[in-house]
Amino acid sequence: MPGGRVIAPSILAADYARLGAEVAEAEAAGAEWFQLDVMDGHFVPNLTIGLPVLESLRAVTDAFLDVHLMIDNPGEFLEPFAAAGADMITVHQEASAHLHGDLHRIRELGCHAGVALNPATPAETLSEVLGYVDLVLVMTVNPGFGGQKFIGEAVPKISTVLRMAADRGIAPPVIQVDGGIDPTSAPVCAAAGASSFVAGSSVFRWAPGIAANMAALRSSLAVHV
Ligand code: DX5
């Protein structure tokens, strides 16, 4: 898993007619981590991508591919996403009836294990599994769509998770934020302890373009070194 502060473009906002080229453009601008948002139309009210997109991207990049499963019954899809080339698989605490088992299975499959929390879900719901995750994804929007407004009320959850780990003598998981992340909201999350910043619209959709957008995000985070 790439270390330090990392911008992870979310390909949900990319132009799918030019996906390979847009990923290459972001890589040329320093991206080494990409998030793939998998939605099933049940856990969230939207349908997006699946295994074929992961397989195609895996074939064209060595970047860290982070699969964010916004699906019901994520446990049923861990093997195929691991086999298709995921470096990390993140499941939602709200969707996994067997979270302990799913996190262990993800690691057994050779992937990093992540767990995601919707804005309404308290950090304390992770108390029994914090020792089995590499990453905690604190959603800063309600999942399902890109281009939504950043929910600042979710930020304090970042330090709560880090405090829970410290209280248990557990190595702190990487804290990732996702939703409405841009050069204004990213530093706020960094100051609270986040180090992985998923950004869709502010990388792929905003003018002037991918390279300048990546540079703007990076310099907004540099302020908080
Ligand atoms: C939303 C997804 C996010 C989304 C982020 O459910 O999990 O990754 O693509 O998009 P922006 O950065 O536009 O909010």
Tab-separated table of C-alpha atoms and ligand atoms in Angstrom:
chain	number	residue	atom	x	y	z
A	1	MET	CA	0.000	0.000	0.000
A	2	PRO	CA	1.512	3.382	-0.963
A	3	GLY	CA	2.503	5.302	2.191
A	4	GLY	CA	2.329	8.931	3.325
A	5	ARG	CA	-0.420	11.181	2.053
A	6	VAL	CA	-1.875	9.686	-1.092
A	7	ILE	CA	-4.420	11.033	-3.539
A	8	ALA	CA	-6.541	8.166	-4.876
A	9	PRO	CA	-8.507	9.231	-7.954
A	10	SER	CA	-11.949	7.613	-8.065
A	11	ILE	CA	-12.536	6.417	-11.627
A	12	LEU	CA	-16.300	6.815	-11.159
A	13	ALA	CA	-15.815	10.385	-12.461
A	14	ALA	CA	-13.576	9.427	-15.369
A	15	ASP	CA	-14.666	9.391	-19.032
A	16	TYR	CA	-15.242	5.689	-19.589
A	17	ALA	CA	-14.835	6.075	-23.334
A	18	ARG	CA	-11.197	7.038	-22.563
A	19	LEU	CA	-10.643	5.224	-19.260
A	20	GLY	CA	-7.162	3.830	-19.999
A	21	ALA	CA	-5.942	7.192	-21.284
A	22	GLU	CA	-7.389	9.087	-18.294
A	23	VAL	CA	-5.787	6.652	-15.838
A	24	ALA	CA	-2.465	7.027	-17.657
A	25	GLU	CA	-2.829	10.817	-17.520
A	26	ALA	CA	-3.451	10.702	-13.758
A	27	GLU	CA	-0.479	8.340	-13.313
A	28	ALA	CA	1.719	10.747	-15.279
A	29	ALA	CA	0.529	13.407	-12.823
A	30	GLY	CA	1.700	11.278	-9.867
A	31	ALA	CA	-1.280	9.040	-9.073
A	32	GLU	CA	-0.192	5.642	-7.709
A	33	TRP	CA	-3.556	4.557	-6.236
A	34	PHE	CA	-6.966	4.371	-7.903
A	35	GLN	CA	-10.345	3.602	-6.393
A	36	LEU	CA	-12.920	1.520	-8.260
A	37	ASP	CA	-16.476	2.104	-7.012
A	38	VAL	CA	-18.555	-1.047	-7.379
A	39	MET	CA	-22.275	-0.409	-6.835
A	40	ASP	CA	-25.093	-2.973	-7.089
A	41	GLY	CA	-28.248	-0.846	-7.161
A	42	HIS	CA	-29.278	-2.349	-3.792
A	43	PHE	CA	-26.862	-1.244	-1.081
A	44	VAL	CA	-26.736	2.079	-2.908
A	45	PRO	CA	-29.238	3.500	-5.466
A	46	ASN	CA	-26.827	3.332	-8.379
A	47	LEU	CA	-25.278	0.723	-10.687
A	48	THR	CA	-21.640	1.099	-11.802
A	49	ILE	CA	-18.782	-1.256	-12.687
A	50	GLY	CA	-17.617	-4.798	-11.973
A	51	LEU	CA	-14.935	-7.368	-12.744
A	52	PRO	CA	-14.388	-6.578	-16.455
A	53	VAL	CA	-13.300	-2.998	-15.678
A	54	LEU	CA	-10.948	-4.182	-12.921
A	55	GLU	CA	-9.450	-6.830	-15.216
A	56	SER	CA	-8.963	-4.284	-18.014
A	57	LEU	CA	-7.313	-1.744	-15.726
A	58	ARG	CA	-5.127	-4.382	-14.089
A	59	ALA	CA	-3.760	-5.208	-17.504
A	60	VAL	CA	-2.655	-1.613	-18.159
A	61	THR	CA	-1.402	-0.323	-14.784
A	62	ASP	CA	0.786	-1.369	-11.841
A	63	ALA	CA	-0.894	1.223	-9.645
A	64	PHE	CA	-2.554	0.186	-6.386
A	65	LEU	CA	-6.131	-0.774	-7.251
A	66	ASP	CA	-8.551	-0.239	-4.399
A	67	VAL	CA	-11.966	-1.863	-4.862
A	68	HIS	CA	-14.705	-0.161	-2.822
A	69	LEU	CA	-17.613	-2.591	-2.658
A	70	MET	CA	-20.929	-0.773	-2.157
A	71	ILE	CA	-22.916	-3.965	-2.540
A	72	ASP	CA	-25.092	-6.257	-0.441
A	73	ASN	CA	-23.469	-9.592	0.577
A	74	PRO	CA	-19.907	-8.478	-0.222
A	75	GLY	CA	-18.626	-11.804	1.132
A	76	GLU	CA	-19.879	-13.525	-2.016
A	77	PHE	CA	-17.617	-11.430	-4.279
A	78	LEU	CA	-14.249	-11.388	-2.495
A	79	GLU	CA	-12.629	-14.234	-4.451
A	80	PRO	CA	-13.493	-12.947	-7.951
A	81	PHE	CA	-12.308	-9.383	-7.192
A	82	ALA	CA	-9.075	-10.694	-5.669
A	83	ALA	CA	-8.554	-12.962	-8.689
A	84	ALA	CA	-9.207	-10.049	-11.070
A	85	GLY	CA	-6.316	-8.089	-9.562
A	86	ALA	CA	-7.546	-5.989	-6.629
A	87	ASP	CA	-4.760	-4.847	-4.255
A	88	MET	CA	-7.301	-3.882	-1.629
A	89	ILE	CA	-10.955	-4.726	-1.082
A	90	THR	CA	-13.092	-2.511	1.128
A	91	VAL	CA	-16.466	-3.682	2.382
A	92	HIS	CA	-19.093	-1.632	4.197
A	93	GLN	CA	-19.724	-2.275	7.877
A	94	GLU	CA	-23.434	-1.743	7.110
A	95	ALA	CA	-23.508	-4.386	4.354
A	96	SER	CA	-21.432	-7.233	5.793
A	97	ALA	CA	-23.324	-9.587	8.105
A	98	HIS	CA	-20.019	-11.431	8.747
A	99	LEU	CA	-17.529	-8.556	8.893
A	100	HIS	CA	-14.912	-10.442	10.943
A	101	GLY	CA	-14.975	-13.320	8.466
A	102	ASP	CA	-14.967	-11.094	5.388
A	103	LEU	CA	-11.938	-9.096	6.581
A	104	HIS	CA	-10.013	-12.263	7.352
A	105	ARG	CA	-10.953	-13.724	3.963
A	106	ILE	CA	-9.756	-10.610	2.121
A	107	ARG	CA	-6.338	-10.921	3.767
A	108	GLU	CA	-6.205	-14.675	3.128
A	109	LEU	CA	-6.726	-13.849	-0.556
A	110	GLY	CA	-3.576	-11.707	-0.441
A	111	CYS	CA	-5.325	-8.338	-0.516
A	112	HIS	CA	-5.326	-5.442	1.929
A	113	ALA	CA	-8.545	-5.294	3.939
A	114	GLY	CA	-10.597	-2.132	4.265
A	115	VAL	CA	-13.838	-1.346	6.056
A	116	ALA	CA	-16.070	1.603	5.200
A	117	LEU	CA	-18.418	3.599	7.429
A	118	ASN	CA	-21.351	5.623	6.115
A	119	PRO	CA	-21.729	9.114	7.622
A	120	ALA	CA	-24.432	7.885	10.057
A	121	THR	CA	-22.409	4.893	11.307
A	122	PRO	CA	-20.373	5.428	14.484
A	123	ALA	CA	-16.672	4.507	14.617
A	124	GLU	CA	-17.365	2.353	17.674
A	125	THR	CA	-19.056	-0.252	15.431
A	126	LEU	CA	-15.518	-1.289	14.478
A	127	SER	CA	-14.402	-2.019	18.037
A	128	GLU	CA	-14.220	-5.812	17.498
A	129	VAL	CA	-12.486	-5.767	14.107
A	130	LEU	CA	-10.042	-2.853	14.217
A	131	GLY	CA	-7.105	-5.256	14.584
A	132	TYR	CA	-7.980	-6.963	11.287
A	133	VAL	CA	-8.116	-3.981	8.957
A	134	ASP	CA	-5.426	-2.161	7.015
A	135	LEU	CA	-7.682	0.770	6.216
A	136	VAL	CA	-10.800	2.476	7.541
A	137	LEU	CA	-12.784	4.429	4.977
A	138	VAL	CA	-14.667	7.301	6.563
A	139	MET	CA	-17.311	8.237	3.991
A	140	THR	CA	-17.722	12.007	3.723
A	141	VAL	CA	-20.848	11.665	1.570
A	142	ASN	CA	-23.674	9.146	1.606
A	143	PRO	CA	-22.427	6.595	-0.926
A	144	GLY	CA	-23.939	6.162	-4.363
A	145	PHE	CA	-22.931	9.144	-6.486
A	146	GLY	CA	-20.010	11.403	-7.302
A	147	GLY	CA	-20.210	15.188	-7.226
A	148	GLN	CA	-21.964	15.413	-3.855
A	149	LYS	CA	-21.342	18.004	-1.123
A	150	PHE	CA	-18.697	17.178	1.512
A	151	ILE	CA	-20.196	16.225	4.926
A	152	GLY	CA	-17.880	17.895	7.465
A	153	GLU	CA	-19.714	16.246	10.390
A	154	ALA	CA	-18.003	12.963	9.475
A	155	VAL	CA	-14.478	14.345	10.082
A	156	PRO	CA	-14.306	13.850	13.894
A	157	LYS	CA	-14.810	10.110	13.283
A	158	ILE	CA	-11.231	10.034	11.919
A	159	SER	CA	-9.652	10.847	15.286
A	160	THR	CA	-12.142	8.560	17.063
A	161	VAL	CA	-10.910	5.577	15.020
A	162	LEU	CA	-7.270	6.511	15.652
A	163	ARG	CA	-7.955	6.895	19.377
A	164	MET	CA	-9.713	3.513	19.496
A	165	ALA	CA	-6.643	1.890	17.928
A	166	ALA	CA	-4.265	3.658	20.354
A	167	ASP	CA	-6.420	2.657	23.354
A	168	ARG	CA	-6.181	-0.982	22.234
A	169	GLY	CA	-2.455	-0.821	21.486
A	170	ILE	CA	-3.230	-1.630	17.829
A	171	ALA	CA	-1.176	-0.213	14.938
A	172	PRO	CA	-3.281	2.648	13.478
A	173	PRO	CA	-5.060	1.709	10.262
A	174	VAL	CA	-4.725	4.023	7.280
A	175	ILE	CA	-7.651	6.453	7.353
A	176	GLN	CA	-9.206	7.128	3.964
A	177	VAL	CA	-11.824	9.756	3.174
A	178	ASP	CA	-14.145	9.674	0.220
A	179	GLY	CA	-16.785	12.069	-1.108
A	180	GLY	CA	-16.522	15.788	-1.894
A	181	ILE	CA	-12.745	15.677	-1.485
A	182	ASP	CA	-11.027	18.705	-3.038
A	183	PRO	CA	-8.249	21.228	-2.201
A	184	THR	CA	-10.502	22.742	0.505
A	185	SER	CA	-11.834	19.604	2.235
A	186	ALA	CA	-8.712	17.409	1.882
A	187	PRO	CA	-6.544	19.513	4.283
A	188	VAL	CA	-9.353	19.471	6.869
A	189	CYS	CA	-9.323	15.663	6.777
A	190	ALA	CA	-5.501	15.558	6.781
A	191	ALA	CA	-5.396	17.680	9.935
A	192	ALA	CA	-7.687	15.104	11.622
A	193	GLY	CA	-5.372	12.228	10.654
A	194	ALA	CA	-6.512	10.987	7.239
A	195	SER	CA	-3.791	9.977	4.769
A	196	SER	CA	-5.648	8.540	1.766
A	197	PHE	CA	-7.846	10.948	-0.190
A	198	VAL	CA	-10.316	9.574	-2.738
A	199	ALA	CA	-11.194	12.251	-5.265
A	200	GLY	CA	-13.436	11.874	-8.312
A	201	SER	CA	-14.854	15.137	-9.642
A	202	SER	CA	-11.971	17.290	-8.397
A	203	VAL	CA	-9.513	15.144	-10.415
A	204	PHE	CA	-11.419	14.089	-13.539
A	205	ARG	CA	-14.222	16.633	-13.982
A	206	TRP	CA	-12.952	20.015	-12.833
A	207	ALA	CA	-11.194	22.491	-15.157
A	208	PRO	CA	-8.415	22.912	-16.051
A	209	GLY	CA	-7.710	19.184	-16.183
A	210	ILE	CA	-6.289	16.054	-14.564
A	211	ALA	CA	-2.626	17.130	-14.182
A	212	ALA	CA	-3.402	20.571	-12.728
A	213	ASN	CA	-6.147	19.127	-10.498
A	214	MET	CA	-3.762	16.533	-9.072
A	215	ALA	CA	-1.172	19.267	-8.456
A	216	ALA	CA	-3.773	21.447	-6.685
A	217	LEU	CA	-4.778	18.595	-4.384
A	218	ARG	CA	-1.161	17.702	-3.671
A	219	SER	CA	-0.201	21.277	-2.782
A	220	SER	CA	-3.299	21.665	-0.553
A	221	LEU	CA	-2.081	18.621	1.405
A	222	ALA	CA	1.546	19.747	1.476
A	223	VAL	CA	0.484	22.691	3.664
A	224	HIS	CA	-0.298	20.202	6.433
A	225	VAL	CA	2.975	18.240	6.431
B	1	DX5	C1	-19.421	7.699	-3.893
B	1	DX5	C2	-18.080	7.092	-4.177
B	1	DX5	C3	-16.986	8.109	-4.331
B	1	DX5	C4	-17.226	9.138	-5.421
B	1	DX5	C5	-16.389	10.348	-5.118
B	1	DX5	O1	-20.278	6.753	-3.390
B	1	DX5	O2	-17.730	6.189	-3.168
B	1	DX5	O3	-15.747	7.478	-4.550
B	1	DX5	O4	-16.881	8.612	-6.634
B	1	DX5	O5	-16.692	11.340	-6.033
B	1	DX5	P1	-16.496	12.883	-5.700
B	1	DX5	O6	-15.026	13.057	-5.393
B	1	DX5	O7	-16.925	13.542	-6.943
B	1	DX5	O8	-17.350	13.198	-4.512
